mmCIF file of C-alpha atoms in Angstrom:
data_model
loop_
_atom_site.group_PDB
_atom_site.id
_atom_site.type_symbol
_atom_site.label_atom_id
_atom_site.label_comp_id
_atom_site.label_asym_id
_atom_site.label_seq_id
_atom_site.Cartn_x
_atom_site.Cartn_y
_atom_site.Cartn_z
ATOM 1 C CA MET A 5 125.101 77.406 -36.305
ATOM 2 C CA ARG A 6 127.116 78.678 -33.155
ATOM 3 C CA ILE A 7 124.071 80.394 -30.946
ATOM 4 C CA ASP A 8 125.651 83.724 -29.823
ATOM 5 C CA ALA A 9 122.708 85.321 -28.184
ATOM 6 C CA VAL A 10 119.049 85.300 -27.151
ATOM 7 C CA GLU A 11 116.532 87.904 -27.246
ATOM 8 C CA LEU A 12 113.070 87.787 -25.370
ATOM 9 C CA ARG A 13 110.470 89.890 -26.328
ATOM 10 C CA GLU A 14 106.996 90.232 -24.435
ATOM 11 C CA VAL A 15 104.650 91.762 -26.746
ATOM 12 C CA ALA A 16 101.031 92.798 -26.156
ATOM 13 C CA LEU A 17 99.192 93.542 -29.665
ATOM 14 C CA PRO A 18 95.204 94.734 -29.419
ATOM 15 C CA LEU A 19 92.831 92.725 -31.269
ATOM 16 C CA ARG A 20 90.426 94.115 -33.768
ATOM 17 C CA PHE A 21 87.660 92.555 -32.638
ATOM 18 C CA PRO A 22 87.374 90.468 -29.328
ATOM 19 C CA PHE A 23 87.700 86.943 -29.357
ATOM 20 C CA GLU A 24 85.766 84.559 -27.062
ATOM 21 C CA THR A 25 85.966 80.952 -26.536
ATOM 22 C CA SER A 26 84.733 78.559 -23.951
ATOM 23 C CA PHE A 27 87.967 79.579 -22.183
ATOM 24 C CA GLY A 28 87.045 83.422 -21.897
ATOM 25 C CA ARG A 29 86.993 86.616 -23.837
ATOM 26 C CA SER A 30 90.136 88.440 -25.169
ATOM 27 C CA GLU A 31 91.097 91.585 -26.398
ATOM 28 C CA SER A 32 94.415 91.574 -26.912
ATOM 29 C CA HIS A 33 96.692 89.024 -27.923
ATOM 30 C CA VAL A 34 99.759 88.860 -25.686
ATOM 31 C CA CYS A 35 102.878 86.893 -26.574
ATOM 32 C CA LEU A 36 106.441 85.922 -26.611
ATOM 33 C CA LEU A 37 109.144 86.777 -29.546
ATOM 34 C CA ALA A 38 112.457 84.883 -29.481
ATOM 35 C CA ARG A 39 114.898 86.332 -31.542
ATOM 36 C CA ILE A 40 118.501 84.019 -32.159
ATOM 37 C CA PHE A 41 121.425 85.443 -33.137
ATOM 38 C CA SER A 42 124.134 83.131 -34.624
ATOM 39 C CA GLU A 43 127.297 84.461 -36.827
ATOM 40 C CA GLY A 44 126.080 87.654 -38.023
ATOM 41 C CA ALA A 45 122.456 86.181 -38.925
ATOM 42 C CA GLU A 46 119.168 86.011 -36.945
ATOM 43 C CA GLY A 47 116.023 84.021 -36.714
ATOM 44 C CA TRP A 48 112.514 84.743 -35.250
ATOM 45 C CA GLY A 49 109.920 82.728 -33.306
ATOM 46 C CA GLU A 50 106.784 83.149 -31.620
ATOM 47 C CA VAL A 51 105.870 81.597 -28.100
ATOM 48 C CA PRO A 52 101.904 81.880 -28.601
ATOM 49 C CA ALA A 53 101.571 81.417 -24.582
ATOM 50 C CA ASP A 54 98.532 83.719 -23.209
ATOM 51 C CA SER A 55 98.527 85.748 -20.227
ATOM 52 C CA ALA A 56 96.783 83.206 -18.495
ATOM 53 C CA PRO A 57 97.070 79.480 -18.593
ATOM 54 C CA LEU A 58 93.532 78.460 -19.949
ATOM 55 C CA TYR A 59 94.456 76.716 -23.155
ATOM 56 C CA ASN A 60 97.280 74.885 -21.638
ATOM 57 C CA GLU A 61 99.215 75.272 -18.649
ATOM 58 C CA GLU A 62 101.328 77.998 -19.949
ATOM 59 C CA ASP A 63 101.114 81.689 -20.129
ATOM 60 C CA VAL A 64 103.732 84.379 -20.887
ATOM 61 C CA GLY A 65 104.844 84.185 -17.375
ATOM 62 C CA THR A 66 106.046 80.627 -17.202
ATOM 63 C CA ALA A 67 107.188 80.439 -20.479
ATOM 64 C CA TRP A 68 109.770 83.332 -19.947
ATOM 65 C CA HIS A 69 110.750 81.745 -16.513
ATOM 66 C CA VAL A 70 111.336 78.461 -17.676
ATOM 67 C CA LEU A 71 113.132 80.073 -21.470
ATOM 68 C CA GLU A 72 115.369 82.332 -19.276
ATOM 69 C CA ARG A 73 116.068 79.520 -16.658
ATOM 70 C CA PHE A 74 116.282 76.443 -18.417
ATOM 71 C CA ILE A 75 116.041 76.445 -22.387
ATOM 72 C CA ILE A 76 118.020 79.545 -23.278
ATOM 73 C CA PRO A 77 120.977 78.158 -21.202
ATOM 74 C CA ALA A 78 120.913 75.118 -23.326
ATOM 75 C CA ILE A 79 121.521 76.292 -26.363
ATOM 76 C CA LEU A 80 123.856 79.574 -25.644
ATOM 77 C CA GLY A 81 127.297 79.285 -27.014
ATOM 78 C CA ARG A 82 126.202 75.637 -28.303
ATOM 79 C CA ALA A 83 126.875 74.848 -31.954
ATOM 80 C CA ILE A 84 123.596 73.337 -33.567
ATOM 81 C CA ASP A 85 123.657 72.476 -37.001
ATOM 82 C CA ASP A 86 120.258 71.420 -37.522
ATOM 83 C CA PRO A 87 117.249 72.135 -35.734
ATOM 84 C CA ARG A 88 116.105 68.688 -35.548
ATOM 85 C CA ALA A 89 118.990 68.802 -32.538
ATOM 86 C CA PHE A 90 117.606 70.857 -30.214
ATOM 87 C CA PRO A 91 114.457 68.618 -29.181
ATOM 88 C CA PRO A 92 116.849 66.163 -27.234
ATOM 89 C CA LEU A 93 118.877 69.172 -25.651
ATOM 90 C CA VAL A 94 115.955 70.159 -23.603
ATOM 91 C CA THR A 95 113.862 66.746 -23.519
ATOM 92 C CA ARG A 96 114.238 66.608 -19.669
ATOM 93 C CA ILE A 97 112.095 69.355 -19.408
ATOM 94 C CA ARG A 98 108.985 68.278 -18.783
ATOM 95 C CA ARG A 99 106.099 69.637 -21.403
ATOM 96 C CA HIS A 100 106.730 73.641 -21.664
ATOM 97 C CA HIS A 101 105.498 72.709 -25.596
ATOM 98 C CA MET A 102 104.960 76.429 -26.459
ATOM 99 C CA ALA A 103 108.048 77.723 -25.038
ATOM 100 C CA LYS A 104 110.243 75.164 -26.508
ATOM 101 C CA ALA A 105 107.965 75.700 -30.027
ATOM 102 C CA GLY A 106 109.426 79.317 -30.295
ATOM 103 C CA VAL A 107 113.070 78.834 -29.609
ATOM 104 C CA GLU A 108 112.558 75.802 -32.309
ATOM 105 C CA ALA A 109 110.749 78.028 -35.101
ATOM 106 C CA ALA A 110 113.592 80.260 -34.613
ATOM 107 C CA LEU A 111 116.594 77.946 -35.301
ATOM 108 C CA TRP A 112 114.634 76.809 -38.281
ATOM 109 C CA ASP A 113 114.047 80.283 -39.378
ATOM 110 C CA LEU A 114 118.123 80.756 -38.668
ATOM 111 C CA TYR A 115 118.742 77.159 -40.576
ATOM 112 C CA ALA A 116 116.590 77.903 -43.851
ATOM 113 C CA ARG A 117 118.205 81.388 -44.502
ATOM 114 C CA GLN A 118 121.375 79.869 -43.953
ATOM 115 C CA TRP A 119 120.672 77.743 -46.601
ATOM 116 C CA THR A 120 119.336 80.696 -48.702
ATOM 117 C CA GLN A 121 115.919 78.278 -48.914
ATOM 118 C CA PRO A 122 111.972 78.713 -47.863
ATOM 119 C CA LEU A 123 111.301 77.233 -44.440
ATOM 120 C CA ARG A 124 108.433 75.330 -46.633
ATOM 121 C CA MET A 125 111.138 73.368 -48.509
ATOM 122 C CA MET A 126 113.231 72.501 -45.668
ATOM 123 C CA LEU A 127 110.218 70.994 -43.519
ATOM 124 C CA GLY A 128 109.317 69.098 -46.636
ATOM 125 C CA GLY A 129 106.344 71.111 -47.870
ATOM 126 C CA THR A 130 104.893 70.682 -51.428
ATOM 127 C CA GLN A 131 101.938 72.964 -51.696
ATOM 128 C CA GLU A 132 102.562 76.874 -52.556
ATOM 129 C CA ARG A 133 99.121 77.891 -51.585
ATOM 130 C CA ILE A 134 97.072 77.083 -48.492
ATOM 131 C CA PRO A 135 93.344 76.978 -48.599
ATOM 132 C CA VAL A 136 92.031 78.276 -45.208
ATOM 133 C CA GLY A 137 89.252 78.943 -43.122
ATOM 134 C CA VAL A 138 88.306 81.573 -40.233
ATOM 135 C CA SER A 139 87.554 80.566 -36.717
ATOM 136 C CA LEU A 140 84.877 82.840 -35.421
ATOM 137 C CA GLY A 141 84.289 83.063 -31.311
ATOM 138 C CA ILE A 142 81.298 83.179 -29.124
ATOM 139 C CA GLU A 143 79.370 86.829 -29.676
ATOM 140 C CA PRO A 144 76.516 88.075 -27.153
ATOM 141 C CA GLU A 145 73.892 87.788 -30.013
ATOM 142 C CA ILE A 146 73.458 85.309 -32.832
ATOM 143 C CA ASP A 147 72.741 88.005 -35.416
ATOM 144 C CA ILE A 148 76.435 89.233 -34.710
ATOM 145 C CA LEU A 149 77.690 86.112 -35.520
ATOM 146 C CA LEU A 150 75.749 85.601 -38.723
ATOM 147 C CA ASP A 151 76.829 89.336 -39.718
ATOM 148 C CA ARG A 152 80.533 88.159 -38.933
ATOM 149 C CA ILE A 153 80.208 85.101 -41.374
ATOM 150 C CA SER A 154 78.765 86.631 -44.233
ATOM 151 C CA ASP A 155 81.226 89.057 -44.332
ATOM 152 C CA PHE A 156 84.197 86.284 -43.985
ATOM 153 C CA LEU A 157 82.479 84.389 -46.549
ATOM 154 C CA ALA A 158 82.440 87.219 -49.033
ATOM 155 C CA GLN A 159 86.224 87.709 -48.429
ATOM 156 C CA GLY A 160 86.378 84.320 -49.779
ATOM 157 C CA TYR A 161 87.085 81.970 -46.778
ATOM 158 C CA ARG A 162 86.536 78.605 -47.587
ATOM 159 C CA ARG A 163 85.396 77.300 -44.297
ATOM 160 C CA ILE A 164 83.686 78.414 -41.289
ATOM 161 C CA LYS A 165 84.623 77.598 -37.708
ATOM 162 C CA VAL A 166 82.482 78.202 -34.855
ATOM 163 C CA LYS A 167 83.595 78.187 -30.922
ATOM 164 C CA ILE A 168 80.460 76.691 -29.074
ATOM 165 C CA LYS A 169 80.024 75.848 -25.203
ATOM 166 C CA PRO A 170 77.270 74.542 -23.317
ATOM 167 C CA GLY A 171 74.146 76.623 -24.332
ATOM 168 C CA TRP A 172 75.564 78.112 -27.318
ATOM 169 C CA ASP A 173 75.974 74.910 -29.419
ATOM 170 C CA VAL A 174 72.911 73.280 -31.191
ATOM 171 C CA ALA A 175 70.785 76.289 -31.940
ATOM 172 C CA VAL A 176 73.645 78.327 -33.262
ATOM 173 C CA VAL A 177 74.725 75.786 -35.650
ATOM 174 C CA GLU A 178 70.706 75.437 -36.661
ATOM 175 C CA ARG A 179 70.737 78.938 -37.594
ATOM 176 C CA ILE A 180 73.877 78.925 -39.382
ATOM 177 C CA ARG A 181 72.353 76.123 -41.477
ATOM 178 C CA ALA A 182 69.003 77.671 -42.216
ATOM 179 C CA VAL A 183 70.612 81.218 -43.261
ATOM 180 C CA PHE A 184 73.724 79.820 -45.077
ATOM 181 C CA GLY A 185 72.888 76.317 -46.508
ATOM 182 C CA ASN A 186 75.397 73.764 -47.065
ATOM 183 C CA ILE A 187 78.693 75.561 -46.578
ATOM 184 C CA PRO A 188 81.800 74.313 -45.107
ATOM 185 C CA LEU A 189 81.695 74.026 -41.352
ATOM 186 C CA GLN A 190 82.451 73.035 -38.135
ATOM 187 C CA VAL A 191 82.626 73.780 -34.085
ATOM 188 C CA ASP A 192 85.015 73.787 -31.689
ATOM 189 C CA ALA A 193 84.341 73.194 -28.120
ATOM 190 C CA ASN A 194 87.436 73.778 -26.496
ATOM 191 C CA SER A 195 86.845 70.719 -23.761
ATOM 192 C CA ALA A 196 83.763 72.384 -22.269
ATOM 193 C CA TYR A 197 82.145 69.134 -22.289
ATOM 194 C CA THR A 198 81.657 65.757 -20.466
ATOM 195 C CA LEU A 199 80.766 62.322 -22.039
ATOM 196 C CA ALA A 200 77.656 62.661 -20.252
ATOM 197 C CA ASP A 201 76.851 65.797 -22.802
ATOM 198 C CA ALA A 202 76.800 63.284 -25.794
ATOM 199 C CA ASN A 203 73.268 63.827 -26.461
ATOM 200 C CA VAL A 204 74.683 67.479 -27.686
ATOM 201 C CA PHE A 205 76.664 65.851 -30.388
ATOM 202 C CA ARG A 206 74.545 63.616 -31.387
ATOM 203 C CA ALA A 207 72.423 66.296 -32.385
ATOM 204 C CA LEU A 208 75.340 67.949 -33.941
ATOM 205 C CA ASP A 209 75.525 64.813 -36.067
ATOM 206 C CA GLU A 210 72.502 65.852 -38.224
ATOM 207 C CA TYR A 211 74.015 68.916 -39.488
ATOM 208 C CA GLY A 212 76.602 67.650 -41.826
ATOM 209 C CA LEU A 213 79.501 69.416 -39.947
ATOM 210 C CA LEU A 214 82.868 68.895 -41.588
ATOM 211 C CA LEU A 215 84.113 67.810 -37.954
ATOM 212 C CA ILE A 216 83.482 68.494 -34.154
ATOM 213 C CA GLU A 217 86.655 69.976 -32.620
ATOM 214 C CA GLN A 218 88.226 68.673 -28.883
ATOM 215 C CA PRO A 219 84.563 68.119 -27.563
ATOM 216 C CA LEU A 220 85.716 66.423 -24.332
ATOM 217 C CA GLU A 221 88.847 67.273 -21.490
ATOM 218 C CA GLU A 222 91.698 68.159 -22.450
ATOM 219 C CA ASP A 223 93.825 65.482 -21.476
ATOM 220 C CA ASP A 224 91.488 62.619 -22.675
ATOM 221 C CA LEU A 225 91.311 60.036 -24.803
ATOM 222 C CA ILE A 226 89.435 57.209 -23.914
ATOM 223 C CA ASP A 227 85.859 59.364 -23.582
ATOM 224 C CA HIS A 228 86.642 60.725 -27.347
ATOM 225 C CA ALA A 229 87.021 56.978 -28.740
ATOM 226 C CA ALA A 230 83.368 56.192 -26.802
ATOM 227 C CA LEU A 231 82.012 59.672 -28.249
ATOM 228 C CA GLN A 232 83.281 58.856 -31.710
ATOM 229 C CA ALA A 233 82.095 55.599 -31.908
ATOM 230 C CA GLN A 234 78.768 57.077 -31.612
ATOM 231 C CA LEU A 235 78.587 59.760 -34.420
ATOM 232 C CA ARG A 236 79.088 59.747 -38.140
ATOM 233 C CA THR A 237 80.671 63.503 -37.778
ATOM 234 C CA PRO A 238 84.543 63.174 -37.369
ATOM 235 C CA ILE A 239 85.839 64.113 -33.833
ATOM 236 C CA CYS A 240 88.938 66.324 -34.290
ATOM 237 C CA LEU A 241 91.443 66.363 -31.645
ATOM 238 C CA ASP A 242 93.581 69.605 -30.509
ATOM 239 C CA GLU A 243 94.408 69.765 -26.790
ATOM 240 C CA SER A 244 94.667 65.899 -26.251
ATOM 241 C CA ILE A 245 97.324 65.734 -28.581
ATOM 242 C CA VAL A 246 100.572 67.357 -27.195
ATOM 243 C CA SER A 247 103.208 64.752 -29.064
ATOM 244 C CA PRO A 248 103.472 62.400 -31.791
ATOM 245 C CA SER A 249 102.938 59.593 -29.329
ATOM 246 C CA HIS A 250 99.888 60.738 -28.293
ATOM 247 C CA ALA A 251 98.827 60.890 -31.630
ATOM 248 C CA ARG A 252 99.638 57.515 -32.205
ATOM 249 C CA LYS A 253 97.811 56.493 -29.266
ATOM 250 C CA ALA A 254 94.586 58.470 -30.267
ATOM 251 C CA LEU A 255 94.551 57.240 -33.652
ATOM 252 C CA ASP A 256 95.266 53.460 -32.162
ATOM 253 C CA ILE A 257 91.922 53.562 -29.878
ATOM 254 C CA GLY A 258 89.659 55.472 -32.354
ATOM 255 C CA ALA A 259 89.455 58.849 -30.568
ATOM 256 C CA CYS A 260 89.405 60.621 -33.308
ATOM 257 C CA ARG A 261 89.444 60.932 -37.332
ATOM 258 C CA VAL A 262 91.169 64.017 -38.037
ATOM 259 C CA ILE A 263 94.137 65.728 -36.040
ATOM 260 C CA ASN A 264 94.535 69.640 -35.688
ATOM 261 C CA ILE A 265 98.485 70.091 -35.748
ATOM 262 C CA LYS A 266 99.911 73.043 -34.005
ATOM 263 C CA ALA A 267 103.509 73.542 -33.549
ATOM 264 C CA ALA A 268 103.067 75.346 -30.625
ATOM 265 C CA ARG A 269 101.050 73.000 -28.926
ATOM 266 C CA VAL A 270 103.532 69.774 -29.562
ATOM 267 C CA GLY A 271 106.975 71.202 -28.981
ATOM 268 C CA GLY A 272 107.797 72.540 -32.325
ATOM 269 C CA LEU A 273 107.987 72.077 -35.730
ATOM 270 C CA SER A 274 109.931 68.628 -35.576
ATOM 271 C CA ALA A 275 107.189 67.217 -33.506
ATOM 272 C CA ALA A 276 104.304 68.350 -36.008
ATOM 273 C CA VAL A 277 106.191 67.256 -39.140
ATOM 274 C CA ALA A 278 106.631 64.233 -37.181
ATOM 275 C CA ILE A 279 102.682 64.011 -36.359
ATOM 276 C CA HIS A 280 101.802 64.910 -39.748
ATOM 277 C CA ASP A 281 103.765 61.950 -41.309
ATOM 278 C CA LEU A 282 102.083 59.751 -38.881
ATOM 279 C CA CYS A 283 98.676 60.728 -40.078
ATOM 280 C CA HIS A 284 99.691 60.377 -43.833
ATOM 281 C CA ALA A 285 100.792 57.019 -43.372
ATOM 282 C CA ARG A 286 97.460 56.433 -41.513
ATOM 283 C CA GLY A 287 95.278 57.969 -44.366
ATOM 284 C CA VAL A 288 94.035 60.342 -41.300
ATOM 285 C CA PRO A 289 94.062 63.985 -42.691
ATOM 286 C CA VAL A 290 95.121 67.084 -40.548
ATOM 287 C CA TRP A 291 94.728 70.657 -40.843
ATOM 288 C CA CYS A 292 96.849 73.378 -38.963
ATOM 289 C CA GLY A 293 95.082 75.322 -36.243
ATOM 290 C CA GLY A 294 96.125 78.840 -34.805
ATOM 291 C CA LEU A 295 96.518 80.602 -31.712
ATOM 292 C CA LEU A 296 96.304 84.151 -32.694
ATOM 293 C CA GLU A 297 99.611 84.303 -33.635
ATOM 294 C CA THR A 298 101.307 87.054 -35.213
ATOM 295 C CA GLY A 299 102.747 87.457 -38.725
ATOM 296 C CA ILE A 300 105.991 85.732 -37.307
ATOM 297 C CA GLY A 301 103.978 82.619 -35.841
ATOM 298 C CA ARG A 302 101.592 82.546 -38.607
ATOM 299 C CA ALA A 303 104.341 82.207 -41.460
ATOM 300 C CA ALA A 304 105.787 79.530 -39.547
ATOM 301 C CA ASN A 305 102.492 77.930 -39.317
ATOM 302 C CA LEU A 306 102.087 78.670 -43.144
ATOM 303 C CA ALA A 307 105.468 76.608 -44.001
ATOM 304 C CA LEU A 308 103.966 73.633 -41.870
ATOM 305 C CA ALA A 309 100.578 73.503 -43.500
ATOM 306 C CA SER A 310 102.431 72.944 -47.052
ATOM 307 C CA LEU A 311 103.268 69.592 -46.203
ATOM 308 C CA PRO A 312 101.058 67.148 -48.361
ATOM 309 C CA ASN A 313 98.678 65.697 -45.685
ATOM 310 C CA PHE A 314 97.110 69.025 -44.502
ATOM 311 C CA ILE A 315 94.078 68.861 -46.821
ATOM 312 C CA LEU A 316 91.359 70.125 -44.523
ATOM 313 C CA PRO A 317 91.606 74.386 -44.593
ATOM 314 C CA GLY A 318 93.529 75.451 -41.859
ATOM 315 C CA ASP A 319 92.819 78.480 -39.253
ATOM 316 C CA LEU A 320 95.725 80.670 -40.743
ATOM 317 C CA SER A 321 93.717 83.862 -41.932
ATOM 318 C CA ALA A 322 95.025 87.040 -43.255
ATOM 319 C CA SER A 323 96.749 89.249 -40.772
ATOM 320 C CA ASP A 324 93.871 92.019 -40.784
ATOM 321 C CA ARG A 325 91.971 89.331 -39.502
ATOM 322 C CA TYR A 326 93.063 90.190 -36.135
ATOM 323 C CA TYR A 327 95.590 93.023 -36.324
ATOM 324 C CA GLU A 328 95.383 96.651 -37.914
ATOM 325 C CA GLN A 329 99.078 96.234 -38.319
ATOM 326 C CA ASP A 330 101.221 93.148 -38.000
ATOM 327 C CA LEU A 331 104.715 92.847 -37.249
ATOM 328 C CA ILE A 332 105.939 91.694 -40.703
ATOM 329 C CA ASP A 333 105.707 92.805 -44.160
ATOM 330 C CA PRO A 334 104.378 91.592 -46.620
ATOM 331 C CA PRO A 335 101.639 91.091 -44.382
ATOM 332 C CA VAL A 336 99.598 87.894 -44.614
ATOM 333 C CA ARG A 337 97.111 88.245 -47.421
ATOM 334 C CA LEU A 338 93.899 86.117 -48.630
ATOM 335 C CA GLU A 339 93.719 85.913 -51.984
ATOM 336 C CA SER A 340 90.302 85.663 -53.673
ATOM 337 C CA ASP A 341 89.954 81.982 -54.127
ATOM 338 C CA GLY A 342 90.199 81.430 -50.298
ATOM 339 C CA THR A 343 94.142 80.698 -50.275
ATOM 340 C CA ILE A 344 97.233 82.317 -49.138
ATOM 341 C CA ALA A 345 100.346 82.285 -50.553
ATOM 342 C CA VAL A 346 103.183 80.144 -48.875
ATOM 343 C CA PRO A 347 106.346 82.797 -48.372
ATOM 344 C CA ALA A 348 108.665 82.135 -50.670
ATOM 345 C CA ALA A 349 112.028 83.900 -49.514
ATOM 346 C CA PRO A 350 114.426 82.465 -47.359
ATOM 347 C CA GLY A 351 113.397 81.545 -43.769
ATOM 348 C CA LEU A 352 109.700 82.386 -42.807
ATOM 349 C CA GLY A 353 110.182 84.293 -45.817
ATOM 350 C CA VAL A 354 108.999 87.515 -44.230
ATOM 351 C CA THR A 355 110.736 90.784 -42.868
ATOM 352 C CA VAL A 356 109.882 91.186 -39.195
ATOM 353 C CA ARG A 357 109.175 95.088 -38.810
ATOM 354 C CA LEU A 358 111.609 95.743 -35.944
ATOM 355 C CA ASP A 359 110.232 99.266 -35.335
ATOM 356 C CA ARG A 360 106.718 97.736 -34.896
ATOM 357 C CA VAL A 361 107.887 95.419 -32.579
ATOM 358 C CA GLU A 362 109.416 97.907 -30.324
ATOM 359 C CA ALA A 363 106.234 99.552 -30.446
ATOM 360 C CA VAL A 364 104.497 97.368 -28.725
ATOM 361 C CA THR A 365 107.097 95.751 -26.665
ATOM 362 C CA THR A 366 106.464 95.298 -22.981
ATOM 363 C CA ARG A 367 109.212 93.501 -21.493
ATOM 364 C CA CYS A 368 112.515 92.653 -23.274
ATOM 365 C CA ALA A 369 116.003 91.176 -22.403
ATOM 366 C CA LEU A 370 119.218 89.714 -24.179
ATOM 367 C CA PHE A 371 120.770 86.607 -22.966
ATOM 368 C CA ARG A 372 124.427 86.114 -24.139
#
């Protein structure tokens, strides 16, 4: 695949419902789309960096800068016969994992289309349908959250995840259990606590949660190991795992018993597969997280989540969970059994609707 040109687009899609975490409240999803042209074909990838550097150090501005100045020049005019050849080309660029991941996803889309194979098969996926859950943000009132849980359970989602922060934690879980009983339930703190808050998690330990996600600092492993030793409930790491090396170290010291794999967080699909393989070899379950991606990013996530050790429901909800109109056809649909089909057509397996993309584009540039 000779890389002839790369197009970058910044897009902004309004969310159907505001989404609040311990980081803040979002009314829309802002991200970058990478479109790579090669020998008459094209591939798409999504850079799900947001408008502010809250989840990690990246935002759409820094991602655009690094892509334009460093990552795109590293691939333009170059023959890249396999997407796994891309990470070594940008390894000297420290971090900026989302920017790298978006370009690598577009290369994987191109590569799979070249071989007329679905991306799932190119990555080694074996599952054709993925059990999925839904992630619910912090609401102004607990009754609003309870109504939303009821609605999503009725739609068929197999697992409920709720965001927590100090002051919105144990009492919330207690109410959910009182109303809905023993539903599959987990919580996500997005690094909002410290080890001094261990009593909160010991209290949550009594509610039969599937897992507690990223309770402590985003760059910590040591304190998570100390907290995990106090709990029966598995700790799941998210923000702390930014590479296969971090995953290995976390498992070595007992910092977690589950890992949430996001390709965008670890630098791309190749690194995500490596983390999957590491956890599979050690008997540690994984699941696929989300970052409010459009259907472009979600299709890549579904292909990743088809690998055999993704045995917990992922945050891979249907297109209508976040958007009135997604950027792809067909949209991502939830089946009545709480699963989503992995696209079976070549590449990402979906058609990107350029008319819809253009309608929400706020910035665009073509690099040759």
